[in-house]
Amino acid sequence: MNPERRAWQEGLPYIVAPLATAALLWQRHRTVAAAAAAAGLACAAFFRDPDVTTEADDDDVVSAACGRVMAVDRVEDAWWIGGPADRIAVFLSITDVHVNRFPIAGRIREVRRIAGQFVPAMLHSENNCRDLLGLEGMHGRVLLAQISGLIARRSVQWWPVDEPARVGQRFGMIRFGSRTDVYLPAGAAQILVRPGDRVVGGITRIARYMPF
């Protein structure tokens, strides 16, 4: 893993190949070349990776992804939270920035990959392929789920296990749309968003830990 890796590096094969094809075909097959160039430029836009400034204190939880809040609900998580959890699910459309960021300051303690289906992540995706990241911060455990969808077939992590991270730092991405869920121990934090809200990864506060 390389914490300095950026989204555009993940996208190089998807960007360079169609642009090179467009250059090679431009003289003889301009229609095909134009289509290839458009595909390359679309991929360049998809793999964009803007810098953000995170303004959060130790009690804030920020969004791990850019997109729209699909659901705020209470679920059970036996693997990392060890009981009931408040889940904030964010759907990333094909036009959203797909870099994932740490919602809290802390460390990735464990990563678990679960094989599954590839149905649209905006619908019923409880059995979809996913990567689960167990985080640990000053307020305890947080679970992140990078969920693949109909188009997204791979999520990646760049951040090494047990390496400390600041809130808002990049840790990976999901390729070509999908969903990122944040799980907090039930009742540990006040949820600040609701379904339908637009959120920006590393910037939008989605929850705030409550004093004990």
Coordinates of C-alpha atoms in Angstrom, one line a residue:
M1 CA 0.0 0.0 0.0
N2 CA 1.1 3.5 -0.7
P3 CA -0.5 6.4 1.2
E4 CA 0.8 8.9 -1.4
R5 CA -1.1 7.2 -4.3
R6 CA -3.7 9.3 -6.0
A7 CA -6.8 8.6 -8.0
W8 CA -5.3 9.6 -11.3
Q9 CA -2.7 6.9 -11.0
E10 CA -5.4 4.3 -10.6
G11 CA -7.0 5.7 -13.8
L12 CA -4.0 5.9 -16.0
P13 CA -4.7 2.7 -18.0
Y14 CA -8.3 3.9 -18.6
I15 CA -7.2 7.4 -19.7
V16 CA -4.1 6.7 -21.7
A17 CA -5.4 3.7 -23.8
P18 CA -8.3 5.5 -25.4
L19 CA -6.4 8.7 -25.9
A20 CA -3.6 6.8 -27.6
T21 CA -6.1 5.0 -29.7
A22 CA -7.7 8.3 -30.8
A23 CA -4.3 9.6 -31.8
L24 CA -3.5 6.6 -33.9
L25 CA -6.8 6.5 -35.7
W26 CA -7.3 10.2 -36.2
Q27 CA -6.2 10.3 -39.8
R28 CA -8.2 7.3 -41.1
H29 CA -11.2 6.8 -38.8
R30 CA -12.1 10.2 -37.3
T31 CA -15.4 9.1 -35.9
V32 CA -13.9 6.2 -34.0
A33 CA -11.0 8.4 -32.9
A34 CA -13.4 11.1 -31.6
A35 CA -15.3 8.4 -29.6
A36 CA -12.1 7.1 -28.1
A37 CA -10.9 10.6 -27.2
A38 CA -14.3 11.3 -25.5
A39 CA -14.0 8.1 -23.5
G40 CA -10.5 9.0 -22.4
L41 CA -11.6 12.5 -21.3
A42 CA -14.6 11.1 -19.5
C43 CA -12.3 8.7 -17.6
A44 CA -9.9 11.6 -16.8
A45 CA -12.9 13.5 -15.3
F46 CA -14.0 10.4 -13.3
F47 CA -10.5 9.9 -11.8
R48 CA -10.2 13.5 -10.7
D49 CA -8.9 14.0 -7.2
P50 CA -9.3 17.5 -5.8
D51 CA -7.6 18.6 -2.6
V52 CA -9.9 19.5 0.3
T53 CA -9.4 21.3 3.5
T54 CA -11.0 19.5 6.4
E55 CA -12.2 21.7 9.3
A56 CA -13.2 19.2 12.0
D57 CA -12.5 18.7 15.6
D58 CA -12.0 15.5 17.6
D59 CA -15.7 15.0 18.1
D60 CA -16.7 15.4 14.4
V61 CA -17.3 12.6 11.9
V62 CA -17.0 13.7 8.3
S63 CA -18.3 12.1 5.2
A64 CA -16.0 9.4 3.7
A65 CA -17.3 10.0 0.2
C66 CA -18.9 12.6 -2.1
G67 CA -22.4 11.8 -3.1
R68 CA -26.0 11.7 -1.8
V69 CA -27.1 10.2 1.5
M70 CA -29.2 7.1 0.7
A71 CA -30.1 6.0 4.2
V72 CA -29.6 6.7 7.9
D73 CA -30.6 3.7 9.8
R74 CA -29.8 1.4 12.7
V75 CA -28.3 -2.1 11.9
E76 CA -26.4 -4.9 13.5
D77 CA -22.7 -5.3 12.9
A78 CA -21.2 -8.3 14.7
W79 CA -17.8 -8.1 13.0
W80 CA -16.3 -4.8 14.0
I81 CA -18.8 -2.7 16.0
G82 CA -19.9 -5.8 17.9
G83 CA -23.6 -4.9 18.2
P84 CA -26.1 -2.3 17.0
A85 CA -24.7 0.5 14.8
D86 CA -25.9 3.7 13.3
R87 CA -25.2 3.5 9.5
I88 CA -24.9 6.5 7.1
A89 CA -25.0 5.2 3.5
V90 CA -23.8 7.5 0.7
F91 CA -24.3 6.7 -2.9
L92 CA -21.7 7.8 -5.4
S93 CA -23.0 8.4 -8.9
I94 CA -20.7 8.1 -11.9
T95 CA -20.2 11.9 -11.9
D96 CA -19.1 12.2 -8.2
V97 CA -15.5 12.3 -7.0
H98 CA -14.7 8.7 -6.1
V99 CA -11.9 9.2 -3.6
N100 CA -12.7 7.9 -0.1
R101 CA -11.4 9.7 3.0
F102 CA -11.1 9.0 6.7
P103 CA -14.2 10.1 8.5
I104 CA -12.2 10.3 11.8
A105 CA -8.6 10.5 12.9
G106 CA -7.4 7.1 13.7
R107 CA -6.0 3.9 12.2
I108 CA -7.2 1.1 9.9
R109 CA -6.9 -2.0 12.2
E110 CA -8.3 -4.6 9.9
V111 CA -9.6 -5.0 6.3
R112 CA -12.0 -7.8 5.3
R113 CA -13.1 -8.5 1.7
I114 CA -16.4 -10.1 1.1
A115 CA -17.3 -11.6 -2.3
G116 CA -20.8 -11.0 -3.5
Q117 CA -23.1 -9.7 -6.2
F118 CA -22.9 -6.6 -8.4
V119 CA -26.5 -5.3 -8.4
P120 CA -27.0 -1.5 -8.5
A121 CA -25.8 0.0 -5.3
M122 CA -28.6 2.5 -5.2
L123 CA -31.1 -0.4 -4.7
H124 CA -30.8 -3.5 -2.6
S125 CA -27.0 -4.1 -2.2
E126 CA -26.8 -5.9 1.1
N127 CA -25.3 -8.9 -0.7
N128 CA -22.9 -7.0 -3.0
C129 CA -19.2 -7.4 -3.1
R130 CA -17.6 -5.1 -0.5
D131 CA -14.5 -4.2 1.4
L132 CA -14.9 -3.6 5.2
L133 CA -12.4 -1.4 7.0
G134 CA -12.3 -1.6 10.8
L135 CA -11.1 1.8 12.1
E136 CA -10.1 2.8 15.6
G137 CA -10.0 6.4 16.8
M138 CA -10.1 8.3 20.1
H139 CA -13.9 7.6 20.5
G140 CA -13.6 3.9 19.7
R141 CA -14.5 1.8 16.7
V142 CA -15.8 3.0 13.3
L143 CA -16.6 0.7 10.4
L144 CA -16.3 1.7 6.7
A145 CA -17.8 -0.3 3.9
Q146 CA -16.8 0.2 0.3
I147 CA -19.6 -1.4 -1.7
S148 CA -19.3 -2.3 -5.3
G149 CA -22.3 -1.9 -7.7
L150 CA -23.4 -2.7 -11.2
I151 CA -20.5 -0.7 -12.8
A152 CA -18.0 -0.5 -10.0
R153 CA -16.2 -3.8 -9.7
R154 CA -13.2 -2.9 -7.5
S155 CA -12.4 -0.9 -4.5
V156 CA -8.8 -0.1 -3.5
Q157 CA -7.1 1.0 -0.3
W158 CA -3.9 2.9 -0.3
W159 CA -3.4 3.4 3.4
P160 CA -1.3 0.9 5.4
V161 CA -2.9 -1.0 8.3
D162 CA -2.0 0.5 11.7
E163 CA -0.6 3.7 10.1
P164 CA -2.1 6.8 11.9
A165 CA -4.2 9.1 9.7
R166 CA -5.8 12.5 10.1
V167 CA -9.5 13.0 9.5
G168 CA -10.1 13.8 5.8
Q169 CA -7.0 12.1 4.5
R170 CA -7.4 9.9 1.4
F171 CA -7.4 6.1 2.0
G172 CA -8.7 4.7 -1.3
M173 CA -11.4 4.8 -3.9
I174 CA -14.1 2.8 -5.6
R175 CA -13.9 2.5 -9.4
F176 CA -16.9 3.7 -11.4
G177 CA -19.8 4.5 -9.0
S178 CA -21.1 2.7 -6.0
R179 CA -21.6 3.3 -2.3
T180 CA -19.6 4.1 0.9
D181 CA -21.2 3.4 4.3
V182 CA -20.0 4.6 7.7
Y183 CA -21.0 2.7 10.8
L184 CA -20.8 4.2 14.3
P185 CA -21.7 2.4 17.6
A186 CA -25.5 3.0 18.1
G187 CA -26.2 6.2 20.1
A188 CA -22.5 7.2 20.3
A189 CA -23.0 10.2 18.1
Q190 CA -25.6 12.7 17.0
I191 CA -26.4 12.1 13.3
L192 CA -26.3 15.4 11.4
V193 CA -27.5 14.3 7.9
R194 CA -30.6 12.7 6.5
P195 CA -31.5 10.8 3.3
G196 CA -31.3 13.0 0.2
D197 CA -28.6 15.3 1.6
R198 CA -25.6 16.0 -0.6
V199 CA -22.3 15.4 1.1
V200 CA -18.6 16.1 0.2
G201 CA -15.9 13.7 1.3
G202 CA -13.6 15.1 3.9
I203 CA -15.7 18.2 4.4
T204 CA -19.4 17.6 5.3
R205 CA -19.9 16.7 9.0
I206 CA -22.3 13.7 9.1
A207 CA -22.2 13.1 12.9
R208 CA -20.8 14.4 16.1
Y209 CA -19.9 12.4 19.1
M210 CA -21.9 13.1 22.2
P211 CA -20.3 13.8 25.6
F212 CA -20.5 10.9 28.1

